[in-house]
XYZ file of C-alpha atoms in Angstrom:
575
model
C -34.072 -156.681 -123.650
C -35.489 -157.828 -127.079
C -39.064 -157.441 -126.982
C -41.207 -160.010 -129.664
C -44.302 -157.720 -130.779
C -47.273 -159.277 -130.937
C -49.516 -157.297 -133.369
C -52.602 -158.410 -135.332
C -54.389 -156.038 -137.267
C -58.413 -154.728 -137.117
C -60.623 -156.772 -139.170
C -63.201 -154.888 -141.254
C -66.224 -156.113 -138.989
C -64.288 -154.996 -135.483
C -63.942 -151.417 -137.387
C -67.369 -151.646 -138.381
C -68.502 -152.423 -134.568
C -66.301 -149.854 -133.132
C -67.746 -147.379 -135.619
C -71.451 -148.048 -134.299
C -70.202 -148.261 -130.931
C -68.491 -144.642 -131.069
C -71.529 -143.377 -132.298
C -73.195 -144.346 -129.092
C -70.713 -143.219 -126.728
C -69.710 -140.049 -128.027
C -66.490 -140.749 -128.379
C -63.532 -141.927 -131.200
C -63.662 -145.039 -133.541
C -60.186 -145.647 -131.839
C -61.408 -145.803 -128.110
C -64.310 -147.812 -129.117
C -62.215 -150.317 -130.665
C -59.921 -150.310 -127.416
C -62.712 -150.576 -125.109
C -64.341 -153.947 -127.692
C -60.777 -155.200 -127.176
C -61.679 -155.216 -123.573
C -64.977 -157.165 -123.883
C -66.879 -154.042 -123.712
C -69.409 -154.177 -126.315
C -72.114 -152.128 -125.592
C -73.683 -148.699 -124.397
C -74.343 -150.000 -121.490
C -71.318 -151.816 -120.700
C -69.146 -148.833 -121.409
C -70.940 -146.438 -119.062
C -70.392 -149.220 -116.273
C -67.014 -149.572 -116.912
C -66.042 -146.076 -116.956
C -68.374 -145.449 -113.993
C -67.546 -148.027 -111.521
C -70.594 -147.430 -108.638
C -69.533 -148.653 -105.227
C -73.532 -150.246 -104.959
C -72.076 -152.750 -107.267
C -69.918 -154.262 -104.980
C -70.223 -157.606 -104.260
C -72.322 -158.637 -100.769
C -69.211 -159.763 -98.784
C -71.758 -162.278 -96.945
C -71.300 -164.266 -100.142
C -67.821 -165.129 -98.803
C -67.421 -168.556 -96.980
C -67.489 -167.913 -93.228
C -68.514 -164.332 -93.837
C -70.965 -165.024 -91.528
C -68.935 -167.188 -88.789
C -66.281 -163.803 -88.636
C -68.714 -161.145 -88.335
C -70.451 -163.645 -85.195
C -67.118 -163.461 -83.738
C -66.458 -160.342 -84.086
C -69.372 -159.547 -82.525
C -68.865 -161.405 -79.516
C -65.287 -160.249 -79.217
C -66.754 -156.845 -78.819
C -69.548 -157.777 -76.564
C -67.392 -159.587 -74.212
C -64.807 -156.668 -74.392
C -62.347 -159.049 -75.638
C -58.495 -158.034 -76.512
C -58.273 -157.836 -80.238
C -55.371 -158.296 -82.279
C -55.116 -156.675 -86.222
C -52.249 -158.934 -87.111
C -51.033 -158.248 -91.432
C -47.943 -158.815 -93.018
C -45.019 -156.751 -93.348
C -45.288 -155.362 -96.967
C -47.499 -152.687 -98.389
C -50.999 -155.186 -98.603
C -50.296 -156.337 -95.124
C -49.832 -153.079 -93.799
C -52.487 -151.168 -95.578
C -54.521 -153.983 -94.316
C -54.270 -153.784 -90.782
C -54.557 -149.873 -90.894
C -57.758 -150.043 -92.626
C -59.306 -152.494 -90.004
C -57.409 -151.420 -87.054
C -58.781 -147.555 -87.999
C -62.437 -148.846 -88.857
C -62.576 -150.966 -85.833
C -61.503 -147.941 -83.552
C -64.020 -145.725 -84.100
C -66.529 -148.446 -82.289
C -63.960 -149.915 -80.061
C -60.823 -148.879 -77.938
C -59.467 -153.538 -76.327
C -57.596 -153.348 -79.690
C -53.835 -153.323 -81.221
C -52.288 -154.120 -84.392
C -49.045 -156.418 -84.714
C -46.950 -156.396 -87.623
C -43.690 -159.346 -87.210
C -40.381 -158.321 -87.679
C -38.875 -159.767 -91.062
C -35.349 -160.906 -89.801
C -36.369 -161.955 -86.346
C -40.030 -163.559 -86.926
C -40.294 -164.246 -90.668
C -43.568 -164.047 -93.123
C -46.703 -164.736 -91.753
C -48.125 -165.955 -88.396
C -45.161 -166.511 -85.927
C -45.342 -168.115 -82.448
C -43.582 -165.035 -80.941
C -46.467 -162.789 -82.413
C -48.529 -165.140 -80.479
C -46.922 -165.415 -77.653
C -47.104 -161.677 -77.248
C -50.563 -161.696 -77.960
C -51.247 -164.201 -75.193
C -48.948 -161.658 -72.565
C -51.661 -159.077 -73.803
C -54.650 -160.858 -73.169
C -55.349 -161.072 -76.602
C -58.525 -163.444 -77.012
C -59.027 -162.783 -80.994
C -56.652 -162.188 -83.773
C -57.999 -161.157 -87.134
C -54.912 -161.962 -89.906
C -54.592 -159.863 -92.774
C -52.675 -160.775 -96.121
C -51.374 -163.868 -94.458
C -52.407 -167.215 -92.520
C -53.876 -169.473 -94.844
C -50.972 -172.064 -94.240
C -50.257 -171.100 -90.413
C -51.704 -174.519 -89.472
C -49.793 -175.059 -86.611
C -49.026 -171.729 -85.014
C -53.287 -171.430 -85.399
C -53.025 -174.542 -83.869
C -50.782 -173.117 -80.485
C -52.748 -170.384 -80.432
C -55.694 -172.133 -80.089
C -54.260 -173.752 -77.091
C -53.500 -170.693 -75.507
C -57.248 -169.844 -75.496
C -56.670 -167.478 -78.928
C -59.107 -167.476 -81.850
C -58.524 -166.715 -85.558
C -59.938 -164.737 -88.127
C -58.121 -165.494 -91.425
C -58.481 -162.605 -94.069
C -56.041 -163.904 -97.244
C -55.909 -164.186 -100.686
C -52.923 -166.608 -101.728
C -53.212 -170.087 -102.524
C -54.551 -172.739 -99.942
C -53.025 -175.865 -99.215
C -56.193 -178.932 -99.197
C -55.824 -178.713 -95.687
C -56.725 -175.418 -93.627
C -55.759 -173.866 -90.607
C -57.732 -174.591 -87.487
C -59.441 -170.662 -87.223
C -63.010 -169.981 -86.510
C -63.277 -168.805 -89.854
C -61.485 -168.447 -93.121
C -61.949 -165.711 -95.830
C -60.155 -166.343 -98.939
C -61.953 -166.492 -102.469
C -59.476 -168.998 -103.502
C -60.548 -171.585 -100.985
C -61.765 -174.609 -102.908
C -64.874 -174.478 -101.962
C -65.545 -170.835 -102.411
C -68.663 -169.558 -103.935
C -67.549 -165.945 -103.985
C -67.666 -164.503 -107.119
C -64.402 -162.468 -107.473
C -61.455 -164.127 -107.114
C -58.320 -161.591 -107.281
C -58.819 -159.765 -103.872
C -55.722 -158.743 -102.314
C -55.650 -159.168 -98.472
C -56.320 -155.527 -98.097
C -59.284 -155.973 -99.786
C -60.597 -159.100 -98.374
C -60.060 -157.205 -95.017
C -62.207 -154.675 -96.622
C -65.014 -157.328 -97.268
C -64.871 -158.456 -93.537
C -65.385 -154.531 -92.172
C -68.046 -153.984 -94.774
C -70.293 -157.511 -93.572
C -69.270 -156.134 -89.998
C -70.871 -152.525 -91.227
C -73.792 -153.801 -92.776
C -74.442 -156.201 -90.008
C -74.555 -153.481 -87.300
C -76.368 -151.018 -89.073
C -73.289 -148.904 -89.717
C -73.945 -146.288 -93.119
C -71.112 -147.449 -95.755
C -70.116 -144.269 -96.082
C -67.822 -144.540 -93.081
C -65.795 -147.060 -94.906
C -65.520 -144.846 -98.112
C -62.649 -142.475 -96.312
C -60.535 -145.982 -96.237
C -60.791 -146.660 -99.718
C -57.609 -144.772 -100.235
C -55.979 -147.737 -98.363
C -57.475 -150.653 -101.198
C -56.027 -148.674 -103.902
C -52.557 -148.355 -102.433
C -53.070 -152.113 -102.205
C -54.221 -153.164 -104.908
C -51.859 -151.579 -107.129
C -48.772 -152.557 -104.636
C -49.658 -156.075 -104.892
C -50.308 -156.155 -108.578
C -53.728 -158.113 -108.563
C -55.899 -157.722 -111.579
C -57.534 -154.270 -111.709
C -60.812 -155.512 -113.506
C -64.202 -156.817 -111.615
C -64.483 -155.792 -108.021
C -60.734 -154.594 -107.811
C -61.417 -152.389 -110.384
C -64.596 -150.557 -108.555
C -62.406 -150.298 -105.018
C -59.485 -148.893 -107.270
C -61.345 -146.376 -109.074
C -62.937 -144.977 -105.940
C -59.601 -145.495 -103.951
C -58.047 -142.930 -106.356
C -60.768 -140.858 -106.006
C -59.856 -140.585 -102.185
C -56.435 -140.589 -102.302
C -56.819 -137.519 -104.436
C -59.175 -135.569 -102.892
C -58.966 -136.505 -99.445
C -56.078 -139.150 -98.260
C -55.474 -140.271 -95.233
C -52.840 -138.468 -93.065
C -50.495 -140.897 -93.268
C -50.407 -141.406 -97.001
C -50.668 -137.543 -97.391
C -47.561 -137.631 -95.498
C -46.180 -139.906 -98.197
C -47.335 -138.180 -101.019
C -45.506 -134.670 -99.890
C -42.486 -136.503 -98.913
C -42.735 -137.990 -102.656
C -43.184 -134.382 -104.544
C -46.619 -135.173 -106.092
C -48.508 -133.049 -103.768
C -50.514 -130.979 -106.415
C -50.470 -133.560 -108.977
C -53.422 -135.854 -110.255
C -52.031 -139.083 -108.395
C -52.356 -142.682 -110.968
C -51.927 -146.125 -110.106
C -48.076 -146.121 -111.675
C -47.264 -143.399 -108.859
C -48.667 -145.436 -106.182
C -46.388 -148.285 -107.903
C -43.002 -146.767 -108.022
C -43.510 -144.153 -105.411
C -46.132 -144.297 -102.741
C -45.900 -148.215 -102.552
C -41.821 -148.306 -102.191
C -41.758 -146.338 -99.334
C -44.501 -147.991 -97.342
C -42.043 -151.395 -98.316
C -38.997 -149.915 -96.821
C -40.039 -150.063 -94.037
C -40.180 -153.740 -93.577
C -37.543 -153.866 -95.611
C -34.861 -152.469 -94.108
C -36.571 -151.975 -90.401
C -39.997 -153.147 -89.189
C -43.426 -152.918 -90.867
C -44.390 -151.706 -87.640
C -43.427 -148.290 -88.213
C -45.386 -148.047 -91.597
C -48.650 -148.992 -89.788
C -48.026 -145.940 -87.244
C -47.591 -144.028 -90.375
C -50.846 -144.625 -91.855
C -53.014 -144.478 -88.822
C -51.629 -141.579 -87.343
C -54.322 -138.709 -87.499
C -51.622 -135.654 -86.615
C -49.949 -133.894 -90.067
C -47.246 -133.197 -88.442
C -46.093 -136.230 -86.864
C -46.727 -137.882 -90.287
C -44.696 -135.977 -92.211
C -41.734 -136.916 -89.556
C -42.719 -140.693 -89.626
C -42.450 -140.222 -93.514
C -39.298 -138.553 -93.240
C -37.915 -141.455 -91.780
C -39.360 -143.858 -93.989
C -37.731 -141.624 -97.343
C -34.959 -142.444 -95.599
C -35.028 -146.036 -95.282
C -36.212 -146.264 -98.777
C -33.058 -144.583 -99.955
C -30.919 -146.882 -97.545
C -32.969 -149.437 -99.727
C -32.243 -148.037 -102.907
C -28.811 -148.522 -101.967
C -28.690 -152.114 -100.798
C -30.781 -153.234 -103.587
C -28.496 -151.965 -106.559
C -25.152 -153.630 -104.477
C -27.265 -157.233 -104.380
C -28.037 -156.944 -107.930
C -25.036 -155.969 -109.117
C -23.673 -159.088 -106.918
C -26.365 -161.331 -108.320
C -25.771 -160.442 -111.575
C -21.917 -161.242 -111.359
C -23.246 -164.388 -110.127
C -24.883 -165.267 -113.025
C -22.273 -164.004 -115.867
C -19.891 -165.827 -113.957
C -21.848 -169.137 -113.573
C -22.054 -171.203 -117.112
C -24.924 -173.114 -115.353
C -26.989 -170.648 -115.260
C -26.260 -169.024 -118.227
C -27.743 -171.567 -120.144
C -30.604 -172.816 -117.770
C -34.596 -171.161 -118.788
C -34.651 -170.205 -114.402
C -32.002 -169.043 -111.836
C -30.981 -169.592 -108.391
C -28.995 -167.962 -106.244
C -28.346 -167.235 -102.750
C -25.450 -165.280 -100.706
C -24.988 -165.272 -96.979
C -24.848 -161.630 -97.400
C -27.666 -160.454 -99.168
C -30.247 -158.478 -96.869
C -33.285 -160.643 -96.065
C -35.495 -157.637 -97.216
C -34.550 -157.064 -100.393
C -34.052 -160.703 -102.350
C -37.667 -160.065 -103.635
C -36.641 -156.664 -105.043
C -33.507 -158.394 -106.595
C -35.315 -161.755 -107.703
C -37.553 -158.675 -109.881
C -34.498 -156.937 -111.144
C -33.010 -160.141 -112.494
C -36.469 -161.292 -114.181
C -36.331 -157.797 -116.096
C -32.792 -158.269 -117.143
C -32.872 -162.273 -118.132
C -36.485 -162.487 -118.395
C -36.427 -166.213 -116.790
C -38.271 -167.010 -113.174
C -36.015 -166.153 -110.615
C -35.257 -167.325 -107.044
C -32.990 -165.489 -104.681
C -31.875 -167.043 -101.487
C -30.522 -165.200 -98.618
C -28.867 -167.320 -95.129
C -29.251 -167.059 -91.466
C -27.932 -169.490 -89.177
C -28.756 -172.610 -92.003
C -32.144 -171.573 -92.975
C -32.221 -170.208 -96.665
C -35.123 -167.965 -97.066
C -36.297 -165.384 -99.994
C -38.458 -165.136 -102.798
C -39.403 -166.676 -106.255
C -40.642 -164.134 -109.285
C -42.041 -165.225 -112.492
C -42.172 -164.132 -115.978
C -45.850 -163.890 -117.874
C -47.260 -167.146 -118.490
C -45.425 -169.283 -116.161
C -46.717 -170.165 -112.798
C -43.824 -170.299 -110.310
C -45.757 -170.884 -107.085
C -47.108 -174.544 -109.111
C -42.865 -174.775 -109.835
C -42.081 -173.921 -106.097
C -45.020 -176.222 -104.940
C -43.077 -179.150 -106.801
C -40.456 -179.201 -104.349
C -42.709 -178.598 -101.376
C -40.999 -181.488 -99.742
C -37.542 -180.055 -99.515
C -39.276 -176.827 -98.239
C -39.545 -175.532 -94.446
C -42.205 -173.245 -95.651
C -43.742 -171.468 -98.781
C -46.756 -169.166 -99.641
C -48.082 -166.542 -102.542
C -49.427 -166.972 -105.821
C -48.943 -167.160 -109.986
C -46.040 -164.574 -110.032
C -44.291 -164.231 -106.525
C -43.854 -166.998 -103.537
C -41.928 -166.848 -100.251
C -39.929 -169.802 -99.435
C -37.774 -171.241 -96.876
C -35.547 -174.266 -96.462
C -32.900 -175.550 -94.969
C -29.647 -174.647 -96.362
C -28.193 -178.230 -97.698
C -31.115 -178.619 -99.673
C -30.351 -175.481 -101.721
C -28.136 -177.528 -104.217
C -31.299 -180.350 -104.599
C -33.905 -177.204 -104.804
C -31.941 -175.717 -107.472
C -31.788 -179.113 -109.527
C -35.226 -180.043 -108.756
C -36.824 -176.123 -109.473
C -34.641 -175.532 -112.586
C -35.541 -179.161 -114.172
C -39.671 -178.404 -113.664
C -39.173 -175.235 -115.327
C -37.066 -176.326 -118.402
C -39.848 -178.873 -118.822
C -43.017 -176.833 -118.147
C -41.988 -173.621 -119.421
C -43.070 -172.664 -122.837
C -40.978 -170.960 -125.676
C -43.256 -168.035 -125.797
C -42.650 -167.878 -122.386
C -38.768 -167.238 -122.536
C -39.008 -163.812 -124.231
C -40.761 -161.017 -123.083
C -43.935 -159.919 -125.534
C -45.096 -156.454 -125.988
C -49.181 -156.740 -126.859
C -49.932 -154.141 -129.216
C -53.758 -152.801 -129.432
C -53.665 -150.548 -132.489
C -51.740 -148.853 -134.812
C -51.466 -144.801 -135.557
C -50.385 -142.488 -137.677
C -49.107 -139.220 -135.831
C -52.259 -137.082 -136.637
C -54.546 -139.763 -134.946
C -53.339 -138.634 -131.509
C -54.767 -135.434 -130.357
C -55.405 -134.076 -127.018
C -59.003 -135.193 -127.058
C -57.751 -138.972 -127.466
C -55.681 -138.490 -124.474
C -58.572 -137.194 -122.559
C -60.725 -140.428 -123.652
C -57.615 -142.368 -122.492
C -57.462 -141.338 -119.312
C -60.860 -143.017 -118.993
C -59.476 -146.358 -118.804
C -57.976 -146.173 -115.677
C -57.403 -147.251 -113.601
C -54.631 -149.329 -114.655
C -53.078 -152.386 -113.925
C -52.822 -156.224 -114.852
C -56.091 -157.481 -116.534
C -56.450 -153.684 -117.645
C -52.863 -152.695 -119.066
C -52.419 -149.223 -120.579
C -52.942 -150.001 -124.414
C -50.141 -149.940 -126.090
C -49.697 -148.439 -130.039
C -47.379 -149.026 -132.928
C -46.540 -146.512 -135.304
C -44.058 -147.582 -137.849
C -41.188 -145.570 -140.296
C -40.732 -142.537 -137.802
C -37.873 -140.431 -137.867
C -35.663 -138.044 -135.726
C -36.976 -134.441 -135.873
C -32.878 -133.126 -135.659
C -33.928 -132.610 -131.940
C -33.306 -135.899 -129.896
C -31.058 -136.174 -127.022
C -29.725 -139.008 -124.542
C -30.683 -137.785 -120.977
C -30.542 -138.561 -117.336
C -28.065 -139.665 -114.553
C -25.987 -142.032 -116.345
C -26.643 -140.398 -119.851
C -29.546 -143.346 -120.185
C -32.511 -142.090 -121.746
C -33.694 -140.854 -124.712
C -36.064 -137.523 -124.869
C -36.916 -137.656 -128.653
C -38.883 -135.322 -130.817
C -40.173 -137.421 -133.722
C -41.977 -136.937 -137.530
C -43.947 -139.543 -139.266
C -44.430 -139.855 -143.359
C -47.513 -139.026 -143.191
C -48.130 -135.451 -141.530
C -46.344 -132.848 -140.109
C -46.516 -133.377 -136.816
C -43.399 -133.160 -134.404
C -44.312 -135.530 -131.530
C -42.468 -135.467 -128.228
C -41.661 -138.707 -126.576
C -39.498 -140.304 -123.840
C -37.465 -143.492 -123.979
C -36.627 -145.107 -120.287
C -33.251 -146.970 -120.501
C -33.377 -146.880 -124.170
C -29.931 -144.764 -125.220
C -28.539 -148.031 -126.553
C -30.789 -146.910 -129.824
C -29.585 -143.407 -129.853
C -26.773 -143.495 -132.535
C -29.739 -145.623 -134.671
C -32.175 -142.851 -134.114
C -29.732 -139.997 -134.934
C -28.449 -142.041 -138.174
C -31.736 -140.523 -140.291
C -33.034 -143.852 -140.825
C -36.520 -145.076 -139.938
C -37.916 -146.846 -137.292
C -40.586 -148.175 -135.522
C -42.163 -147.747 -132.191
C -44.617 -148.962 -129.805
C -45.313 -146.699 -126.865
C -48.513 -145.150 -124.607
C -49.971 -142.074 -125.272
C -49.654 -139.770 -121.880
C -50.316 -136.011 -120.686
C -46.804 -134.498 -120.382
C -45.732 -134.015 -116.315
C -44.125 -130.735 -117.121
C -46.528 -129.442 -119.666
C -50.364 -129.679 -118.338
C -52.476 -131.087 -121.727
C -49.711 -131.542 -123.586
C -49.461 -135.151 -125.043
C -46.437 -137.256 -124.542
C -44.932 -140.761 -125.813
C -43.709 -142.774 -123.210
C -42.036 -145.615 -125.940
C -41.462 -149.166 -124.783
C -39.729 -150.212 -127.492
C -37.507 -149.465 -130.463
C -36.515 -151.248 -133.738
C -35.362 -150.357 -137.272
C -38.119 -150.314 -140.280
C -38.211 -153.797 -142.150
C -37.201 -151.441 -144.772
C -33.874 -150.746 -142.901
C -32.963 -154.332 -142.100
C-alpha cells in the first residue's frame, strides 16, 4: 500500500496560540498545538478533555421514548413479567446484553438473555428467537445493537402478546418498527444530543434512566463500564463527546477492576499485568469475544461475560482462544481465496469496488475478509457467502465513502440490509448477485471521489529526533483514549537514516525493528515497522528517508519510547 501524506505545516499564529496555551497547561508547545488541532483551545477545555467526569453525561431522558421504556420496564417488573435481553451476535451485541442482563439481575430474577445463532437465524431479530420467547412466556424483549428494521418480526411478536424495547444505533429506515418504544439517536426525529452511541451504549442510557428513575445510586452502573469500552472500541464509533467520557472511565475499570469474564479474556490474552489501551481491546480482547459468533454461537460469549466464578471463566475463555484460532485459520484460507479471485478477474481489477461471493466461504468470517481486502486494494468491498440461494455477508468501506448510502441504492434487489457509514449486512437472493454487482459497482464508480481511492495518512506535526523525550510520551498518553474522531497523532520526521543496526523480523521475516539517526542530533531512536520489510534493502542502502509514525512506550522496556512507523519513503533528495 502507497500511502498519499497529507501534511500542512504550523502557521506562525497556531505556534503563537499553542505557546500561550502551554503556558497555561503546564505542558509542551507540541501537545498544545496537538490538543488546538483538536478544537481544544482553552484552559478550560483542556482540563475537560483530559478529565472526562461521568456527571457530564448526558440525561438519557433526553432520548426519544426514554420515558415510554423505562414505563415499561417498570411494569414488566411489577407484573413479574418474563423478560428477554435479546443483542446481536458480535462484540456490541454481546457486551450489550451482558451489561443489561447483569444490571437488571441484581433487582430481578423472570429474566434471560438470547443471542441468535449466525448460520441458522441470521442478524438481528428472527422469528425463531421469538418463537422461543413466546414458549418461555416471555412478555417483554428489550433488543440490543439490533431491531431498528425488524418491522415485521416486531410485528409477529406483537401478535403473540410480546412487546419491544428497541436499543440501536444504525441507520433507520422512514418507517419504524411497531415497539413500544425506540431508542436510537439517529432516529429522524431525535433530539438527543450525541449521535455515535454504539448499541452497548445506548443500552447503557436505558439502565441509567431505569437507575435514576428508581432511585438507584449510579455508582452501581460504574462496575459495567468496562463493558462500553470493550464496545465502543470493537465497534469503532467515534471516541469523542459522550463515547469518549464512557471510554475513558471504561478503561479505568477494565484496568483496575474488570469483570470476571473479561478478566478471563485478558489472562487468556497475556496482558494480565499490563496497562490495557483501546488498540488491545481492538486486536485482542474484541477478536475473541467475535469468535465466538463467528465460528459457534454468540451465546457462549454472553455466558463468558456474566459469569461471576474465575474459574469457570478462564475455561469458557479457553474455549473461546480456541475458536478464535480456528478463526484465524479460516479467515487467512478465504482471503487468500478472495484474493485469487480478484487477480484472476480483469473486472475487478479495474473496477473502484469489489464483489465476490463463494459457496464456500464461512458465513462468519466474510466481514473479516471484506476488511482484509479493503486494506490490500483500498476500494469498498462486498463479500458474499451462499446457503441454499440466499447470498448473505457484509459490505466495508474505505474513508470518505459511505457504503451503507451505496448498499441502500440497491435496496430493491435486497432481502435485507442494516449498519452504518463503514460496514452493512446484506442479504439477497442469489440470481440477483450478478445485477447487485452491476448496480453496486456503477454507484460507486460514480459517487466515489479520487481522494477517496488511495488511502491518506494525516500528519499532525513534524519532529526532529531530540523533540521526543519521555516526558512527551507521558503528555501523549493523555489523549487517550483513542479511536476514530480522536486518532493517535501521527508525526513526520524527514532525511533519517539506518543506525548499522536494523533488522527484518517476525514469522515470515516481515517486519522491520529499526534503530534510526536524524541530521540533526545524536540520538539513536528505536522503532518498529509492521509489514514493512519490502523497504528493508532501501533502509540498509545508507540513503535517507522519511517517516511518519506514533510515538509509544516500548512493551518490553517500561518508559522507554518507541516508533511504531506507518509509513516509509525515500527523501525528495533521493528520488
Amino acid at each position: 500500500m502507497q500511502f498519499k501524506w497529507n501534511y500542512q505545516q504550523s502557521t506562525p499564529e497556531k505556534r503563537q496560540a499553542a505557546k500561550e496555551l502551554a503556558e497555561k497547561i503546564g505542558m509542551s508547545t507540541i501537545m498544545a498545538e496537538l490538543l488546538i488541532e483538536r478544537g481544544i483551545k482553552t484552559e478550560s477545555a483542556a482540563k475537560r478533555f483530559f478529565r472526562p467526569m461521568l456527571n457530564e453525561l448526558i440525561d438519557p431522558f433526553l432520548m426519544n421514548d426514554m420515558d415510554v421504556a423505562v414505563d415499561r420496564l417498570n411494569d414488566a417488573m411489577g407484573r413479574k413479567e418474563r423478560i428477554m435481553v435479546y443483542g446481536d451476535y458480535d462484540v456490541d451485541g454481546c457486551t450489550a446484553v451482558a451489561l443489561v442482563y447483569k444490571f437488571l439481575q441484581q433487582f430481578y430474577s423472570n429474566i434471560d438473555y438470547y443471542i441468535p445463532n449466525r448460520e441458522g437465524e441470521g442478524y438481528g431479530v428472527s422469528r425463531q428467537g421469538i418463537d422461543y420467547a413466546a414458549e418461555t412466556g416471555v412478555k417483554l424483549i428489550i433488543v440490543l445493537d439490533c431491531g431498528i428494521k425488524a418491522i415485521d418480526e416486531i410485528a409477529y411478536a406483537k401478535q403473540k402478546g410480546i412487546d419491544f424495547i428497541i436499543c440501536d444505533h444504525h441507520e433507520p429506515d422512514e418507517e419504524l418498527p411497531p415497539a413500544v418504544a425506540i431508542l436510537n439517536a439517529k432516529r429522524r426525529d431525535s433530539s438527543y444530543p450525541f449521535k455515535h452511541l454504539c448499541g452497548c451504549g445506548v443500552g447503557f442510557k436505558l439502565m441509567q434512566a431505569f437507575a435514576k428513575n428508581n432511585g438507584i445510586p449510579f455508582a452501581r452502573l460504574i462496575p459495567l463500564l468496562d463493558f462500553c469500552a470493550v464496545s465502543i472500541a470493537a465497534d469503532l464509533v467515534p471516541v469523542e463527546g459522550e463515547n469518549r467520557i464512557l471510554a475513558f472511565h471504561g478503561l479505568k475499570q477494565l484496568n483496575i477492576s474488570p469483570s470476571t469474564g473479561l478478566k478471563a479474556i485478558i489472562d487468556i490474552c497475556g496482558l494480565t499485568g499490563r496497562e490495557l489501551t483501546m488498540s488491545d481491546i481492538v486486536f485482542k480482547i474484541g477478536p475473541r469475544i467475535n469468535a465466538s459468533g463467528r465460528m459457534m454461537n454468540g451465546r457462549e460469549a454472553v455466558e463468558l461475560l456474566v459469569e461471576r466464578d474465575l474459574q469457570k471463566a478462564l475455561t469458557m475463555a479457553t474455549r473461546i482462544n480456541e475458536y478464535n484460532e480456528q478463526r484465524k485459520d479460516v479467515d487467512k484460507q478465504m482471503t487468500e481465496e478472495a484474493n485469487d479471485i480478484v487477480e484472476r478477474l480483469e473486472s475487478q481489477q479495474h473496477m473502484p469496488s469489489i464483489v465476490l461471493y463463494d459457496e464456500g466461504w464461512k458465513k462468519g468470517v466474510v466481514g473479516i475478509v471484506a476488511s482484509r481486502l479493503t486494506e490490500i486494494y483500498y476500494r469498498p468491498t462486498v463479500v458474499l457467502t451462499i446457503i441454499d440461494g440466499m447470498a448473505s455477508g457484509s459490505a466495508r468501506s474505505v474513508a470518505g465513502f459511505d457504503v451503507y448510502d451505496a448498499i441502500k441504492s440497491c435496496r430493491d434487489l435486497l432481502e435485507n440490509f442494516g449498519g452504518h457509514t463503514y460496514a452493512v449486512g446484506l442479504t439477497l437472493k442469489q440470481q440477483n448477485i450478478p445485477e447487485f454487482r452491476r448496480r453496486f459497482q456503477e454507484y460507486v464508480n460514480s459517487h466515489i471521489l479520487p481522494e477517496q481511492q488511495q488511502q491518506t495518512l494525516d500528519i499532525d506535526m513534524e519532529l526532529d529526533f531530540h523533540d521526543i523525550t519521555k516526558r512527551l510520551m507521558s503528555e501523549l498518553k493523555r489523549l487517550a483514549p483513542h479511536g476514530p474522531g480522536n486518532e493517535k497523532p501521527l508525526f513526520l520526521t524527514r532525511n533519517v537514516y539506518d543506525y548499522g543496526t536494523s533488522k527484518v523480523v517476525g514469522r515470515h521475516q516481515e517486519h522491520i525493528k529499526l534503530e534510526l539517526v536524524d541530521s540533526k542530533s545524536p540520538v539513536v531512536m528505536n522503532g518498529i515497522a509492521f509489514g514493512q520489510s519490502a523497504a528493508a534493502r532501501y533502509i540498509k542502502s545508507k540513503r535517507s528517508f522519511n517517516i511518519v509514525y506514533t510515538i509509544e512506550e516500548n512493551t518490553y522496556k517500561r518508559g522507554e519510547v518507541q516508533l511504531q512507523i506507518e509509513d516509509i519513503q525515500p527523501s525528495e533528495t533521493d528520488n
